[in-house]
């Protein structure tokens, strides 16, 4: 089986325990399947990139014993490619310019899964007096279904639950949903393993892949690591930053979080952790992510 997995951190800060869990799951799954594992920096919104974050993430991954199969990619190098895909979607009338502000949509949009539903104001052309701000994908009324490797069957009617969604933002940057679909396609990613906060985005990505005629990767979403208040860990949660000089306890904690069998107690080095983890990784043991869709 061909297997190409990836880890796609946003360089907006340092990796924390939650990012480590996602990295361990995608890396071990790739190694277990004799696959490749690629790194990509999700820096499509260049204004959010923190100076030094890319180097910091590479140093951290290296200290934890991760090995990536090719030079890391960066979304900021792909601006022209995203624009070419946006132009194609516009030419084929699969997308349209929208002149609505967030406030206007909030005022009239019915509540949806990820904010108010777009009311369709600019779907058939910009109303007089509006100037183009963002670009939205035209979403038809059909249900997207897929079976997540860890979360099980998922279905979403993107039109009814999300609406025509933004693929180029008002500030000119490609939206994450577009960038990730283009990235996964040109990198020939076959397996996506990532945090369950992106479970509700996956039907949008499948929808876009279908419109663009791209092949679909297999998806697996792992449960999120939450803080004591139940919130997803964030990059500025300094308390959960990873310590580089003693990676093994964090790796073992990530392994345990992923529901895996206990490893031999005499592991003293990161390389031993990875060879045992690769051998013993069991996708069936990954806990089911609940409450995200
Ligand atoms: N950049 C996203 C994050 O840091 C991950 C995106 C993805 O895996 O598709 O959470």
Short mmCIF file of C-alpha atoms and ligand atoms in Angstrom, two decimals:
data_model
loop_
_atom_site.label_atom_id
_atom_site.label_comp_id
_atom_site.label_asym_id
_atom_site.label_seq_id
_atom_site.Cartn_x
_atom_site.Cartn_y
_atom_site.Cartn_z
CA UNK A 1 0.00 0.00 0.00
CA UNK A 2 1.22 3.51 -0.77
CA UNK A 3 1.13 5.62 2.33
CA UNK A 4 1.99 9.32 2.49
CA UNK A 5 1.10 11.03 5.72
CA UNK A 6 1.83 14.53 6.95
CA UNK A 7 2.00 16.81 9.94
CA UNK A 8 1.00 20.41 9.29
CA UNK A 9 1.67 22.72 12.24
CA UNK A 10 0.95 26.44 12.01
CA UNK A 11 4.12 28.36 12.92
CA UNK A 12 2.28 30.63 15.33
CA UNK A 13 4.12 29.50 18.44
CA UNK A 14 5.81 26.54 20.07
CA UNK A 15 4.57 22.97 19.87
CA UNK A 16 2.68 21.85 22.98
CA UNK A 17 1.53 18.48 24.28
CA UNK A 18 -1.58 18.56 22.05
CA UNK A 19 0.55 19.07 18.93
CA UNK A 20 2.86 16.29 20.06
CA UNK A 21 -0.06 13.87 20.32
CA UNK A 22 -1.09 14.70 16.72
CA UNK A 23 2.51 14.37 15.52
CA UNK A 24 3.01 11.03 17.32
CA UNK A 25 -0.25 9.63 15.91
CA UNK A 26 0.46 10.63 12.30
CA UNK A 27 4.14 9.63 12.44
CA UNK A 28 3.60 6.26 14.10
CA UNK A 29 0.74 5.45 11.74
CA UNK A 30 3.00 6.27 8.77
CA UNK A 31 5.93 4.21 10.11
CA UNK A 32 3.67 1.30 11.00
CA UNK A 33 2.46 1.25 7.37
CA UNK A 34 6.03 1.64 6.00
CA UNK A 35 4.91 5.00 4.68
CA UNK A 36 6.40 8.42 4.18
CA UNK A 37 5.78 11.30 6.55
CA UNK A 38 5.93 14.88 5.32
CA UNK A 39 6.08 18.18 7.14
CA UNK A 40 4.22 21.27 6.02
CA UNK A 41 4.05 24.67 7.65
CA UNK A 42 0.52 25.99 7.60
CA UNK A 43 1.51 29.62 7.24
CA UNK A 44 -1.06 30.66 4.64
CA UNK A 45 -1.90 33.61 6.90
CA UNK A 46 1.59 35.08 6.96
CA UNK A 47 0.56 37.80 9.40
CA UNK A 48 0.15 35.16 12.14
CA UNK A 49 3.59 33.59 11.65
CA UNK A 50 5.78 34.13 14.69
CA UNK A 51 9.43 34.85 13.86
CA UNK A 52 11.54 31.84 14.79
CA UNK A 53 8.56 29.50 15.12
CA UNK A 54 9.50 27.37 12.10
CA UNK A 55 13.00 26.77 13.44
CA UNK A 56 11.62 26.14 16.92
CA UNK A 57 9.21 23.49 15.62
CA UNK A 58 11.94 21.78 13.55
CA UNK A 59 14.29 21.73 16.56
CA UNK A 60 11.55 20.29 18.76
CA UNK A 61 10.58 17.57 16.29
CA UNK A 62 14.23 16.67 15.83
CA UNK A 63 14.79 16.44 19.60
CA UNK A 64 11.79 14.11 19.83
CA UNK A 65 13.27 11.83 17.17
CA UNK A 66 10.89 12.53 14.28
CA UNK A 67 12.35 12.10 10.79
CA UNK A 68 10.61 13.60 7.79
CA UNK A 69 10.88 12.18 4.29
CA UNK A 70 11.46 15.39 2.29
CA UNK A 71 12.24 19.08 2.70
CA UNK A 72 9.36 20.68 4.63
CA UNK A 73 6.86 22.61 2.50
CA UNK A 74 5.36 26.00 3.35
CA UNK A 75 1.98 27.32 2.29
CA UNK A 76 3.47 30.80 1.90
CA UNK A 77 5.41 29.46 -1.12
CA UNK A 78 2.20 28.40 -2.83
CA UNK A 79 0.30 31.68 -3.12
CA UNK A 80 0.28 31.55 -6.95
CA UNK A 81 -0.91 27.97 -6.98
CA UNK A 82 -3.83 28.76 -4.66
CA UNK A 83 -4.74 31.73 -6.87
CA UNK A 84 -4.68 29.54 -9.99
CA UNK A 85 -7.12 27.13 -8.34
CA UNK A 86 -9.34 30.00 -7.21
CA UNK A 87 -9.37 31.35 -10.78
CA UNK A 88 -10.32 27.93 -12.07
CA UNK A 89 -13.23 27.63 -9.62
CA UNK A 90 -14.44 31.13 -10.57
CA UNK A 91 -14.18 30.41 -14.31
CA UNK A 92 -16.15 27.21 -13.89
CA UNK A 93 -18.75 29.12 -11.84
CA UNK A 94 -18.16 26.80 -8.91
CA UNK A 95 -17.23 29.83 -6.79
CA UNK A 96 -18.34 33.46 -6.63
CA UNK A 97 -17.19 36.82 -5.33
CA UNK A 98 -18.91 37.95 -2.15
CA UNK A 99 -19.16 41.53 -0.95
CA UNK A 100 -20.73 40.85 2.46
CA UNK A 101 -19.05 41.77 5.71
CA UNK A 102 -19.01 39.45 8.70
CA UNK A 103 -21.44 41.81 10.47
CA UNK A 104 -23.93 41.70 7.61
CA UNK A 105 -23.90 37.90 7.62
CA UNK A 106 -24.18 37.71 11.40
CA UNK A 107 -27.22 40.00 11.25
CA UNK A 108 -29.26 37.70 8.98
CA UNK A 109 -27.56 34.27 8.81
CA UNK A 110 -29.23 31.34 10.58
CA UNK A 111 -26.91 29.63 13.08
CA UNK A 112 -24.79 26.89 11.49
CA UNK A 113 -22.19 24.38 12.66
CA UNK A 114 -19.33 26.85 12.20
CA UNK A 115 -20.88 30.30 12.60
CA UNK A 116 -23.89 31.79 10.80
CA UNK A 117 -24.95 30.31 7.45
CA UNK A 118 -24.24 32.49 4.47
CA UNK A 119 -27.63 33.87 3.34
CA UNK A 120 -26.75 33.73 -0.38
CA UNK A 121 -26.71 37.50 -0.93
CA UNK A 122 -24.01 37.53 -3.66
CA UNK A 123 -24.55 34.02 -5.04
CA UNK A 124 -26.04 35.25 -8.31
CA UNK A 125 -23.78 38.27 -8.76
CA UNK A 126 -22.71 41.14 -6.56
CA UNK A 127 -25.68 43.36 -5.67
CA UNK A 128 -25.32 46.98 -6.82
CA UNK A 129 -23.02 48.98 -4.56
CA UNK A 130 -21.13 45.97 -3.17
CA UNK A 131 -17.46 45.45 -4.00
CA UNK A 132 -15.84 42.01 -4.02
CA UNK A 133 -14.31 41.09 -0.66
CA UNK A 134 -14.00 37.33 -0.37
CA UNK A 135 -14.53 34.34 -2.66
CA UNK A 136 -16.98 31.60 -1.62
CA UNK A 137 -17.52 28.09 -2.90
CA UNK A 138 -21.01 27.48 -4.27
CA UNK A 139 -22.32 24.59 -2.19
CA UNK A 140 -25.19 22.41 -3.42
CA UNK A 141 -27.67 20.70 -1.16
CA UNK A 142 -26.19 17.22 -0.73
CA UNK A 143 -24.84 15.19 2.15
CA UNK A 144 -21.15 14.40 2.38
CA UNK A 145 -20.44 11.05 4.06
CA UNK A 146 -17.17 9.43 5.05
CA UNK A 147 -15.93 6.92 7.57
CA UNK A 148 -13.28 8.36 9.84
CA UNK A 149 -10.69 5.78 10.86
CA UNK A 150 -10.95 6.72 14.51
CA UNK A 151 -14.20 8.66 14.90
CA UNK A 152 -16.38 6.33 12.76
CA UNK A 153 -19.08 7.38 10.26
CA UNK A 154 -19.50 11.12 9.77
CA UNK A 155 -22.06 12.93 7.68
CA UNK A 156 -22.71 16.57 7.05
CA UNK A 157 -24.94 18.48 4.66
CA UNK A 158 -22.48 21.26 3.90
CA UNK A 159 -25.16 23.52 2.39
CA UNK A 160 -27.46 23.22 5.40
CA UNK A 161 -24.86 23.13 8.16
CA UNK A 162 -22.08 25.39 6.83
CA UNK A 163 -23.34 27.17 3.69
CA UNK A 164 -21.31 28.62 0.80
CA UNK A 165 -17.96 28.85 2.55
CA UNK A 166 -15.03 31.22 2.13
CA UNK A 167 -12.11 29.97 0.02
CA UNK A 168 -10.33 33.31 -0.30
CA UNK A 169 -10.54 35.64 2.63
CA UNK A 170 -11.31 39.36 2.51
CA UNK A 171 -7.67 40.11 3.37
CA UNK A 172 -6.59 38.33 0.16
CA UNK A 173 -5.14 35.18 1.76
CA UNK A 174 -6.36 31.79 0.58
CA UNK A 175 -8.61 30.27 3.24
CA UNK A 176 -7.34 27.24 5.15
CA UNK A 177 -10.00 24.99 3.57
CA UNK A 178 -8.73 25.72 0.07
CA UNK A 179 -5.03 25.69 0.92
CA UNK A 180 -5.16 22.35 2.73
CA UNK A 181 -7.01 20.64 -0.12
CA UNK A 182 -4.51 21.92 -2.68
CA UNK A 183 -1.57 20.97 -0.43
CA UNK A 184 -2.80 17.45 0.28
CA UNK A 185 -3.40 16.93 -3.43
CA UNK A 186 -0.06 18.18 -4.78
CA UNK A 187 1.82 16.35 -2.06
CA UNK A 188 -0.09 13.14 -2.91
CA UNK A 189 -1.12 12.68 0.71
CA UNK A 190 -2.98 9.39 1.12
CA UNK A 191 -3.62 9.45 4.90
CA UNK A 192 -4.47 12.43 7.08
CA UNK A 193 -4.19 11.92 10.84
CA UNK A 194 -4.94 15.08 12.84
CA UNK A 195 -6.86 16.53 15.78
CA UNK A 196 -10.63 16.22 16.06
CA UNK A 197 -11.08 20.00 15.98
CA UNK A 198 -10.83 19.56 12.19
CA UNK A 199 -13.47 16.83 11.96
CA UNK A 200 -16.20 19.32 11.12
CA UNK A 201 -13.96 20.86 8.41
CA UNK A 202 -13.41 17.54 6.65
CA UNK A 203 -16.75 17.46 4.76
CA UNK A 204 -15.87 20.90 3.33
CA UNK A 205 -12.52 19.54 2.22
CA UNK A 206 -14.12 16.46 0.66
CA UNK A 207 -16.61 18.70 -1.11
CA UNK A 208 -13.83 20.86 -2.54
CA UNK A 209 -11.81 17.79 -3.57
CA UNK A 210 -14.84 16.52 -5.42
CA UNK A 211 -15.38 19.85 -7.23
CA UNK A 212 -11.71 19.92 -8.24
CA UNK A 213 -11.56 16.26 -9.28
CA UNK A 214 -8.88 15.48 -6.69
CA UNK A 215 -8.50 12.08 -5.03
CA UNK A 216 -9.60 11.84 -1.39
CA UNK A 217 -7.13 10.98 1.35
CA UNK A 218 -8.28 8.65 4.12
CA UNK A 219 -8.99 10.63 7.29
CA UNK A 220 -8.46 9.82 10.94
CA UNK A 221 -9.18 12.34 13.70
CA UNK A 222 -7.78 11.82 17.14
CA UNK A 223 -9.32 13.19 20.35
CA UNK A 224 -8.17 16.63 21.43
CA UNK A 225 -6.02 17.21 24.45
CA UNK A 226 -7.85 19.66 26.68
CA UNK A 227 -6.76 21.75 29.64
CA UNK A 228 -8.32 21.49 33.09
CA UNK A 229 -11.19 23.75 31.95
CA UNK A 230 -11.93 21.53 28.93
CA UNK A 231 -10.43 23.95 26.39
CA UNK A 232 -8.17 22.80 23.53
CA UNK A 233 -4.53 23.50 24.39
CA UNK A 234 -3.21 26.50 22.54
CA UNK A 235 0.27 27.46 21.48
CA UNK A 236 0.43 30.23 24.07
CA UNK A 237 -0.31 27.87 26.94
CA UNK A 238 3.27 28.04 28.26
CA UNK A 239 2.56 25.45 30.96
CA UNK A 240 2.18 22.71 28.33
CA UNK A 241 5.20 23.66 26.20
CA UNK A 242 7.48 20.69 25.56
CA UNK A 243 10.86 20.32 27.21
CA UNK A 244 13.53 19.47 24.69
CA UNK A 245 16.13 18.00 27.02
CA UNK A 246 13.89 15.20 28.29
CA UNK A 247 11.54 14.11 25.48
CA UNK A 248 10.82 10.54 26.60
CA UNK A 249 8.22 11.24 29.34
CA UNK A 250 6.18 13.42 26.93
CA UNK A 251 6.37 10.77 24.19
CA UNK A 252 5.18 8.10 26.62
CA UNK A 253 2.37 10.36 27.83
CA UNK A 254 1.29 10.99 24.21
CA UNK A 255 1.39 7.24 23.57
CA UNK A 256 -0.81 6.62 26.60
CA UNK A 257 -3.21 9.40 25.59
CA UNK A 258 -3.62 7.56 22.27
CA UNK A 259 -4.85 4.47 24.13
CA UNK A 260 -1.90 2.28 23.12
CA UNK A 261 -0.56 -0.77 25.00
CA UNK A 262 2.13 -0.08 27.60
CA UNK A 263 5.66 -0.23 26.24
CA UNK A 264 8.50 -2.14 27.89
CA UNK A 265 9.49 -0.36 31.09
CA UNK A 266 13.21 -0.39 30.27
CA UNK A 267 12.99 2.09 27.40
CA UNK A 268 15.60 4.74 28.05
CA UNK A 269 16.09 6.33 24.66
CA UNK A 270 13.88 8.03 22.10
CA UNK A 271 15.02 5.65 19.33
CA UNK A 272 13.82 2.66 21.40
CA UNK A 273 10.51 4.40 21.90
CA UNK A 274 10.05 4.79 18.13
CA UNK A 275 10.96 1.23 17.24
CA UNK A 276 8.58 -0.17 19.88
CA UNK A 277 5.86 2.31 18.97
CA UNK A 278 6.12 1.48 15.27
CA UNK A 279 5.80 -2.22 16.00
CA UNK A 280 2.94 -2.00 18.49
CA UNK A 281 0.84 0.85 17.05
CA UNK A 282 -2.80 -0.18 16.93
CA UNK A 283 -5.23 2.23 15.21
CA UNK A 284 -8.13 0.25 16.75
CA UNK A 285 -7.02 1.35 20.23
CA UNK A 286 -7.18 5.09 19.50
CA UNK A 287 -10.04 6.49 21.61
CA UNK A 288 -13.08 7.77 19.72
CA UNK A 289 -13.25 11.54 19.49
CA UNK A 290 -16.70 12.60 20.60
CA UNK A 291 -18.58 15.87 20.63
CA UNK A 292 -16.69 17.54 17.77
CA UNK A 293 -19.23 17.32 14.93
N1 LIG B 1 -2.46 23.68 10.82
C1 LIG B 1 -3.45 22.93 11.53
C2 LIG B 1 -3.11 22.94 13.03
O1 LIG B 1 -2.00 23.35 13.39
C3 LIG B 1 -3.55 21.50 11.05
C4 LIG B 1 -4.19 21.43 9.71
C5 LIG B 1 -4.41 20.03 9.16
O2 LIG B 1 -3.83 19.07 9.70
O3 LIG B 1 -5.12 19.92 8.17
O4 LIG B 1 -3.95 22.60 13.82
#
